Amino acid sequence: PHGSVDLKLRLPSSNEAAHAMGDVVWTKPQEDKMHVGIRLTSMDKAAKWEILEYAYNQWRKTMEKRQ
């Protein structure tokens, strides 16, 4: 189940895909799908910041709904 993967990630807030490389660290079959844990080993800095900003904004929205 382990190996290297070449990823293209696209956030809902962007039309362009970010490139990343990673290693598969675990797999878990579930019905007709396979869940995969990937440790990112390389990613463009701009893409990394875009992903962090997106995740932070999603977290803030979640926290605002709880108040």
PDB file of N, CA and C in Angstrom:
ATOM      1  N   PRO A   1       0.801  -1.214   0.000  1.00  0.00           N
ATOM      2  CA  PRO A   1       0.000   0.000   0.000  1.00  0.00           C
ATOM      3  C   PRO A   1       0.837   1.268   0.000  1.00  0.00           C
ATOM      4  N   HIS A   2       2.144   1.159   0.163  1.00  0.00           N
ATOM      5  CA  HIS A   2       2.968   2.354   0.254  1.00  0.00           C
ATOM      6  C   HIS A   2       3.607   2.660  -1.091  1.00  0.00           C
ATOM      7  N   GLY A   3       3.889   3.923  -1.312  1.00  0.00           N
ATOM      8  CA  GLY A   3       4.521   4.355  -2.544  1.00  0.00           C
ATOM      9  C   GLY A   3       4.444   5.859  -2.643  1.00  0.00           C
ATOM     10  N   SER A   4       5.002   6.402  -3.692  1.00  0.00           N
ATOM     11  CA  SER A   4       4.975   7.837  -3.921  1.00  0.00           C
ATOM     12  C   SER A   4       3.832   8.182  -4.859  1.00  0.00           C
ATOM     13  N   VAL A   5       3.271   9.387  -4.673  1.00  0.00           N
ATOM     14  CA  VAL A   5       2.191   9.841  -5.540  1.00  0.00           C
ATOM     15  C   VAL A   5       2.464  11.274  -6.004  1.00  0.00           C
ATOM     16  N   ASP A   6       2.015  11.562  -7.192  1.00  0.00           N
ATOM     17  CA  ASP A   6       2.083  12.891  -7.782  1.00  0.00           C
ATOM     18  C   ASP A   6       0.655  13.432  -7.741  1.00  0.00           C
ATOM     19  N   LEU A   7       0.435  14.532  -7.032  1.00  0.00           N
ATOM     20  CA  LEU A   7      -0.917  15.043  -6.817  1.00  0.00           C
ATOM     21  C   LEU A   7      -1.154  16.363  -7.525  1.00  0.00           C
ATOM     22  N   LYS A   8      -2.390  16.567  -7.944  1.00  0.00           N
ATOM     23  CA  LYS A   8      -2.862  17.867  -8.408  1.00  0.00           C
ATOM     24  C   LYS A   8      -4.052  18.207  -7.528  1.00  0.00           C
ATOM     25  N   LEU A   9      -3.947  19.298  -6.786  1.00  0.00           N
ATOM     26  CA  LEU A   9      -4.991  19.710  -5.848  1.00  0.00           C
ATOM     27  C   LEU A   9      -5.651  20.984  -6.356  1.00  0.00           C
ATOM     28  N   ARG A  10      -6.973  21.011  -6.300  1.00  0.00           N
ATOM     29  CA  ARG A  10      -7.687  22.216  -6.705  1.00  0.00           C
ATOM     30  C   ARG A  10      -8.682  22.577  -5.609  1.00  0.00           C
ATOM     31  N   LEU A  11      -8.534  23.792  -5.087  1.00  0.00           N
ATOM     32  CA  LEU A  11      -9.456  24.285  -4.069  1.00  0.00           C
ATOM     33  C   LEU A  11     -10.678  24.903  -4.729  1.00  0.00           C
ATOM     34  N   PRO A  12     -11.806  24.913  -4.043  1.00  0.00           N
ATOM     35  CA  PRO A  12     -13.004  25.546  -4.610  1.00  0.00           C
ATOM     36  C   PRO A  12     -12.783  27.028  -4.917  1.00  0.00           C
ATOM     37  N   SER A  13     -11.833  27.664  -4.232  1.00  0.00           N
ATOM     38  CA  SER A  13     -11.589  29.094  -4.424  1.00  0.00           C
ATOM     39  C   SER A  13     -10.636  29.385  -5.577  1.00  0.00           C
ATOM     40  N   SER A  14     -10.172  28.359  -6.285  1.00  0.00           N
ATOM     41  CA  SER A  14      -9.179  28.563  -7.341  1.00  0.00           C
ATOM     42  C   SER A  14      -9.528  27.750  -8.584  1.00  0.00           C
ATOM     43  N   ASN A  15      -9.156  28.287  -9.735  1.00  0.00           N
ATOM     44  CA  ASN A  15      -9.370  27.561 -10.989  1.00  0.00           C
ATOM     45  C   ASN A  15      -8.141  26.756 -11.391  1.00  0.00           C
ATOM     46  N   GLU A  16      -7.010  27.029 -10.728  1.00  0.00           N
ATOM     47  CA  GLU A  16      -5.771  26.356 -11.090  1.00  0.00           C
ATOM     48  C   GLU A  16      -5.438  25.259 -10.088  1.00  0.00           C
ATOM     49  N   ALA A  17      -4.868  24.181 -10.582  1.00  0.00           N
ATOM     50  CA  ALA A  17      -4.468  23.069  -9.727  1.00  0.00           C
ATOM     51  C   ALA A  17      -3.061  23.309  -9.199  1.00  0.00           C
ATOM     52  N   ALA A  18      -2.847  22.977  -7.937  1.00  0.00           N
ATOM     53  CA  ALA A  18      -1.520  23.052  -7.321  1.00  0.00           C
ATOM     54  C   ALA A  18      -0.873  21.677  -7.419  1.00  0.00           C
ATOM     55  N   HIS A  19       0.417  21.648  -7.627  1.00  0.00           N
ATOM     56  CA  HIS A  19       1.146  20.392  -7.746  1.00  0.00           C
ATOM     57  C   HIS A  19       1.800  20.064  -6.415  1.00  0.00           C
ATOM     58  N   ALA A  20       1.746  18.797  -6.025  1.00  0.00           N
ATOM     59  CA  ALA A  20       2.402  18.330  -4.803  1.00  0.00           C
ATOM     60  C   ALA A  20       2.859  16.892  -5.007  1.00  0.00           C
ATOM     61  N   MET A  21       3.836  16.508  -4.214  1.00  0.00           N
ATOM     62  CA  MET A  21       4.320  15.127  -4.189  1.00  0.00           C
ATOM     63  C   MET A  21       4.129  14.603  -2.774  1.00  0.00           C
ATOM     64  N   GLY A  22       3.897  13.298  -2.648  1.00  0.00           N
ATOM     65  CA  GLY A  22       3.712  12.739  -1.325  1.00  0.00           C
ATOM     66  C   GLY A  22       3.963  11.249  -1.284  1.00  0.00           C
ATOM     67  N   ASP A  23       3.985  10.742  -0.062  1.00  0.00           N
ATOM     68  CA  ASP A  23       4.156   9.308   0.172  1.00  0.00           C
ATOM     69  C   ASP A  23       2.889   8.763   0.818  1.00  0.00           C
ATOM     70  N   VAL A  24       2.413   7.626   0.326  1.00  0.00           N
ATOM     71  CA  VAL A  24       1.263   6.960   0.920  1.00  0.00           C
ATOM     72  C   VAL A  24       1.733   6.334   2.233  1.00  0.00           C
ATOM     73  N   VAL A  25       1.063   6.686   3.335  1.00  0.00           N
ATOM     74  CA  VAL A  25       1.466   6.158   4.646  1.00  0.00           C
ATOM     75  C   VAL A  25       0.451   5.163   5.209  1.00  0.00           C
ATOM     76  N   TRP A  26      -0.783   5.194   4.722  1.00  0.00           N
ATOM     77  CA  TRP A  26      -1.762   4.181   5.116  1.00  0.00           C
ATOM     78  C   TRP A  26      -2.874   4.127   4.071  1.00  0.00           C
ATOM     79  N   THR A  27      -3.541   2.984   4.020  1.00  0.00           N
ATOM     80  CA  THR A  27      -4.712   2.810   3.166  1.00  0.00           C
ATOM     81  C   THR A  27      -5.792   2.100   3.964  1.00  0.00           C
ATOM     82  N   LYS A  28      -7.049   2.390   3.617  1.00  0.00           N
ATOM     83  CA  LYS A  28      -8.173   1.760   4.310  1.00  0.00           C
ATOM     84  C   LYS A  28      -9.308   1.560   3.306  1.00  0.00           C
ATOM     85  N   PRO A  29      -9.552   0.312   2.902  1.00  0.00           N
ATOM     86  CA  PRO A  29     -10.668   0.055   1.997  1.00  0.00           C
ATOM     87  C   PRO A  29     -11.996   0.337   2.710  1.00  0.00           C
ATOM     88  N   GLN A  30     -12.913   0.955   1.975  1.00  0.00           N
ATOM     89  CA  GLN A  30     -14.239   1.225   2.537  1.00  0.00           C
ATOM     90  C   GLN A  30     -15.265   1.119   1.412  1.00  0.00           C
ATOM     91  N   GLU A  31     -16.068   0.070   1.473  1.00  0.00           N
ATOM     92  CA  GLU A  31     -17.054  -0.243   0.442  1.00  0.00           C
ATOM     93  C   GLU A  31     -16.387  -0.243  -0.923  1.00  0.00           C
ATOM     94  N   ASP A  32     -16.802   0.638  -1.829  1.00  0.00           N
ATOM     95  CA  ASP A  32     -16.228   0.645  -3.171  1.00  0.00           C
ATOM     96  C   ASP A  32     -15.155   1.722  -3.337  1.00  0.00           C
ATOM     97  N   LYS A  33     -14.615   2.242  -2.210  1.00  0.00           N
ATOM     98  CA  LYS A  33     -13.609   3.303  -2.256  1.00  0.00           C
ATOM     99  C   LYS A  33     -12.378   2.884  -1.470  1.00  0.00           C
ATOM    100  N   MET A  34     -11.320   3.640  -1.635  1.00  0.00           N
ATOM    101  CA  MET A  34     -10.099   3.433  -0.858  1.00  0.00           C
ATOM    102  C   MET A  34      -9.715   4.763  -0.236  1.00  0.00           C
ATOM    103  N   HIS A  35      -9.679   4.810   1.087  1.00  0.00           N
ATOM    104  CA  HIS A  35      -9.205   5.996   1.794  1.00  0.00           C
ATOM    105  C   HIS A  35      -7.690   5.876   1.906  1.00  0.00           C
ATOM    106  N   VAL A  36      -6.998   7.000   1.688  1.00  0.00           N
ATOM    107  CA  VAL A  36      -5.542   6.975   1.648  1.00  0.00           C
ATOM    108  C   VAL A  36      -4.989   8.133   2.470  1.00  0.00           C
ATOM    109  N   GLY A  37      -4.018   7.842   3.328  1.00  0.00           N
ATOM    110  CA  GLY A  37      -3.302   8.883   4.063  1.00  0.00           C
ATOM    111  C   GLY A  37      -2.018   9.192   3.330  1.00  0.00           C
ATOM    112  N   ILE A  38      -1.804  10.476   3.050  1.00  0.00           N
ATOM    113  CA  ILE A  38      -0.624  10.884   2.286  1.00  0.00           C
ATOM    114  C   ILE A  38       0.172  11.919   3.074  1.00  0.00           C
ATOM    115  N   ARG A  39       1.455  11.677   3.221  1.00  0.00           N
ATOM    116  CA  ARG A  39       2.368  12.658   3.826  1.00  0.00           C
ATOM    117  C   ARG A  39       2.955  13.469   2.677  1.00  0.00           C
ATOM    118  N   LEU A  40       2.645  14.757   2.657  1.00  0.00           N
ATOM    119  CA  LEU A  40       3.165  15.613   1.595  1.00  0.00           C
ATOM    120  C   LEU A  40       4.664  15.812   1.787  1.00  0.00           C
ATOM    121  N   THR A  41       5.408  15.623   0.721  1.00  0.00           N
ATOM    122  CA  THR A  41       6.864  15.767   0.787  1.00  0.00           C
ATOM    123  C   THR A  41       7.358  16.991   0.045  1.00  0.00           C
ATOM    124  N   SER A  42       6.566  17.489  -0.895  1.00  0.00           N
ATOM    125  CA  SER A  42       6.964  18.704  -1.600  1.00  0.00           C
ATOM    126  C   SER A  42       5.742  19.373  -2.198  1.00  0.00           C
ATOM    127  N   MET A  43       5.752  20.708  -2.099  1.00  0.00           N
ATOM    128  CA  MET A  43       4.629  21.485  -2.630  1.00  0.00           C
ATOM    129  C   MET A  43       5.110  22.914  -2.866  1.00  0.00           C
ATOM    130  N   ASP A  44       4.603  23.530  -3.904  1.00  0.00           N
ATOM    131  CA  ASP A  44       4.905  24.925  -4.194  1.00  0.00           C
ATOM    132  C   ASP A  44       4.494  25.803  -3.012  1.00  0.00           C
ATOM    133  N   LYS A  45       5.361  26.768  -2.620  1.00  0.00           N
ATOM    134  CA  LYS A  45       5.070  27.621  -1.460  1.00  0.00           C
ATOM    135  C   LYS A  45       3.761  28.384  -1.611  1.00  0.00           C
ATOM    136  N   ALA A  46       3.501  28.907  -2.794  1.00  0.00           N
ATOM    137  CA  ALA A  46       2.262  29.670  -3.008  1.00  0.00           C
ATOM    138  C   ALA A  46       1.049  28.771  -2.813  1.00  0.00           C
ATOM    139  N   ALA A  47       1.131  27.541  -3.301  1.00  0.00           N
ATOM    140  CA  ALA A  47       0.017  26.592  -3.136  1.00  0.00           C
ATOM    141  C   ALA A  47      -0.177  26.257  -1.667  1.00  0.00           C
ATOM    142  N   LYS A  48       0.923  26.086  -0.937  1.00  0.00           N
ATOM    143  CA  LYS A  48       0.832  25.765   0.484  1.00  0.00           C
ATOM    144  C   LYS A  48       0.102  26.878   1.232  1.00  0.00           C
ATOM    145  N   TRP A  49       0.450  28.132   0.943  1.00  0.00           N
ATOM    146  CA  TRP A  49      -0.212  29.263   1.617  1.00  0.00           C
ATOM    147  C   TRP A  49      -1.678  29.346   1.232  1.00  0.00           C
ATOM    148  N   GLU A  50      -1.986  29.060  -0.021  1.00  0.00           N
ATOM    149  CA  GLU A  50      -3.374  29.095  -0.471  1.00  0.00           C
ATOM    150  C   GLU A  50      -4.202  28.033   0.268  1.00  0.00           C
ATOM    151  N   ILE A  51      -3.648  26.851   0.436  1.00  0.00           N
ATOM    152  CA  ILE A  51      -4.346  25.781   1.152  1.00  0.00           C
ATOM    153  C   ILE A  51      -4.526  26.139   2.627  1.00  0.00           C
ATOM    154  N   LEU A  52      -3.469  26.662   3.247  1.00  0.00           N
ATOM    155  CA  LEU A  52      -3.570  27.076   4.650  1.00  0.00           C
ATOM    156  C   LEU A  52      -4.609  28.176   4.837  1.00  0.00           C
ATOM    157  N   GLU A  53      -4.627  29.142   3.935  1.00  0.00           N
ATOM    158  CA  GLU A  53      -5.602  30.231   4.031  1.00  0.00           C
ATOM    159  C   GLU A  53      -7.027  29.700   3.871  1.00  0.00           C
ATOM    160  N   TYR A  54      -7.221  28.799   2.928  1.00  0.00           N
ATOM    161  CA  TYR A  54      -8.536  28.205   2.709  1.00  0.00           C
ATOM    162  C   TYR A  54      -8.990  27.434   3.954  1.00  0.00           C
ATOM    163  N   ALA A  55      -8.096  26.605   4.507  1.00  0.00           N
ATOM    164  CA  ALA A  55      -8.440  25.820   5.690  1.00  0.00           C
ATOM    165  C   ALA A  55      -8.760  26.728   6.875  1.00  0.00           C
ATOM    166  N   TYR A  56      -7.990  27.783   7.043  1.00  0.00           N
ATOM    167  CA  TYR A  56      -8.231  28.718   8.144  1.00  0.00           C
ATOM    168  C   TYR A  56      -9.598  29.393   7.985  1.00  0.00           C
ATOM    169  N   ASN A  57      -9.909  29.836   6.784  1.00  0.00           N
ATOM    170  CA  ASN A  57     -11.200  30.496   6.547  1.00  0.00           C
ATOM    171  C   ASN A  57     -12.365  29.543   6.778  1.00  0.00           C
ATOM    172  N   GLN A  58     -12.213  28.281   6.414  1.00  0.00           N
ATOM    173  CA  GLN A  58     -13.265  27.295   6.658  1.00  0.00           C
ATOM    174  C   GLN A  58     -13.432  27.056   8.160  1.00  0.00           C
ATOM    175  N   TRP A  59     -12.315  26.997   8.888  1.00  0.00           N
ATOM    176  CA  TRP A  59     -12.359  26.834  10.336  1.00  0.00           C
ATOM    177  C   TRP A  59     -13.068  28.016  10.994  1.00  0.00           C
ATOM    178  N   ARG A  60     -12.739  29.244  10.535  1.00  0.00           N
ATOM    179  CA  ARG A  60     -13.382  30.443  11.103  1.00  0.00           C
ATOM    180  C   ARG A  60     -14.888  30.409  10.883  1.00  0.00           C
ATOM    181  N   LYS A  61     -15.321  30.010   9.697  1.00  0.00           N
ATOM    182  CA  LYS A  61     -16.761  29.925   9.419  1.00  0.00           C
ATOM    183  C   LYS A  61     -17.429  28.929  10.359  1.00  0.00           C
ATOM    184  N   THR A  62     -16.775  27.795  10.586  1.00  0.00           N
ATOM    185  CA  THR A  62     -17.309  26.781  11.492  1.00  0.00           C
ATOM    186  C   THR A  62     -17.430  27.332  12.907  1.00  0.00           C
ATOM    187  N   MET A  63     -16.384  28.024  13.355  1.00  0.00           N
ATOM    188  CA  MET A  63     -16.389  28.579  14.714  1.00  0.00           C
ATOM    189  C   MET A  63     -17.453  29.676  14.872  1.00  0.00           C
ATOM    190  N   GLU A  64     -17.652  30.491  13.849  1.00  0.00           N
ATOM    191  CA  GLU A  64     -18.674  31.544  13.915  1.00  0.00           C
ATOM    192  C   GLU A  64     -20.078  30.967  14.027  1.00  0.00           C
ATOM    193  N   LYS A  65     -20.315  29.839  13.380  1.00  0.00           N
ATOM    194  CA  LYS A  65     -21.617  29.197  13.447  1.00  0.00           C
ATOM    195  C   LYS A  65     -21.904  28.654  14.841  1.00  0.00           C
ATOM    196  N   ARG A  66     -20.865  28.305  15.575  1.00  0.00           N
ATOM    197  CA  ARG A  66     -21.042  27.752  16.920  1.00  0.00           C
ATOM    198  C   ARG A  66     -21.376  28.815  17.953  1.00  0.00           C
ATOM    199  N   GLN A  67     -21.093  30.059  17.641  1.00  0.00           N
ATOM    200  CA  GLN A  67     -21.342  31.140  18.615  1.00  0.00           C
ATOM    201  C   GLN A  67     -22.748  31.636  18.568  1.00  0.00           C
TER     202      GLN A  67
END
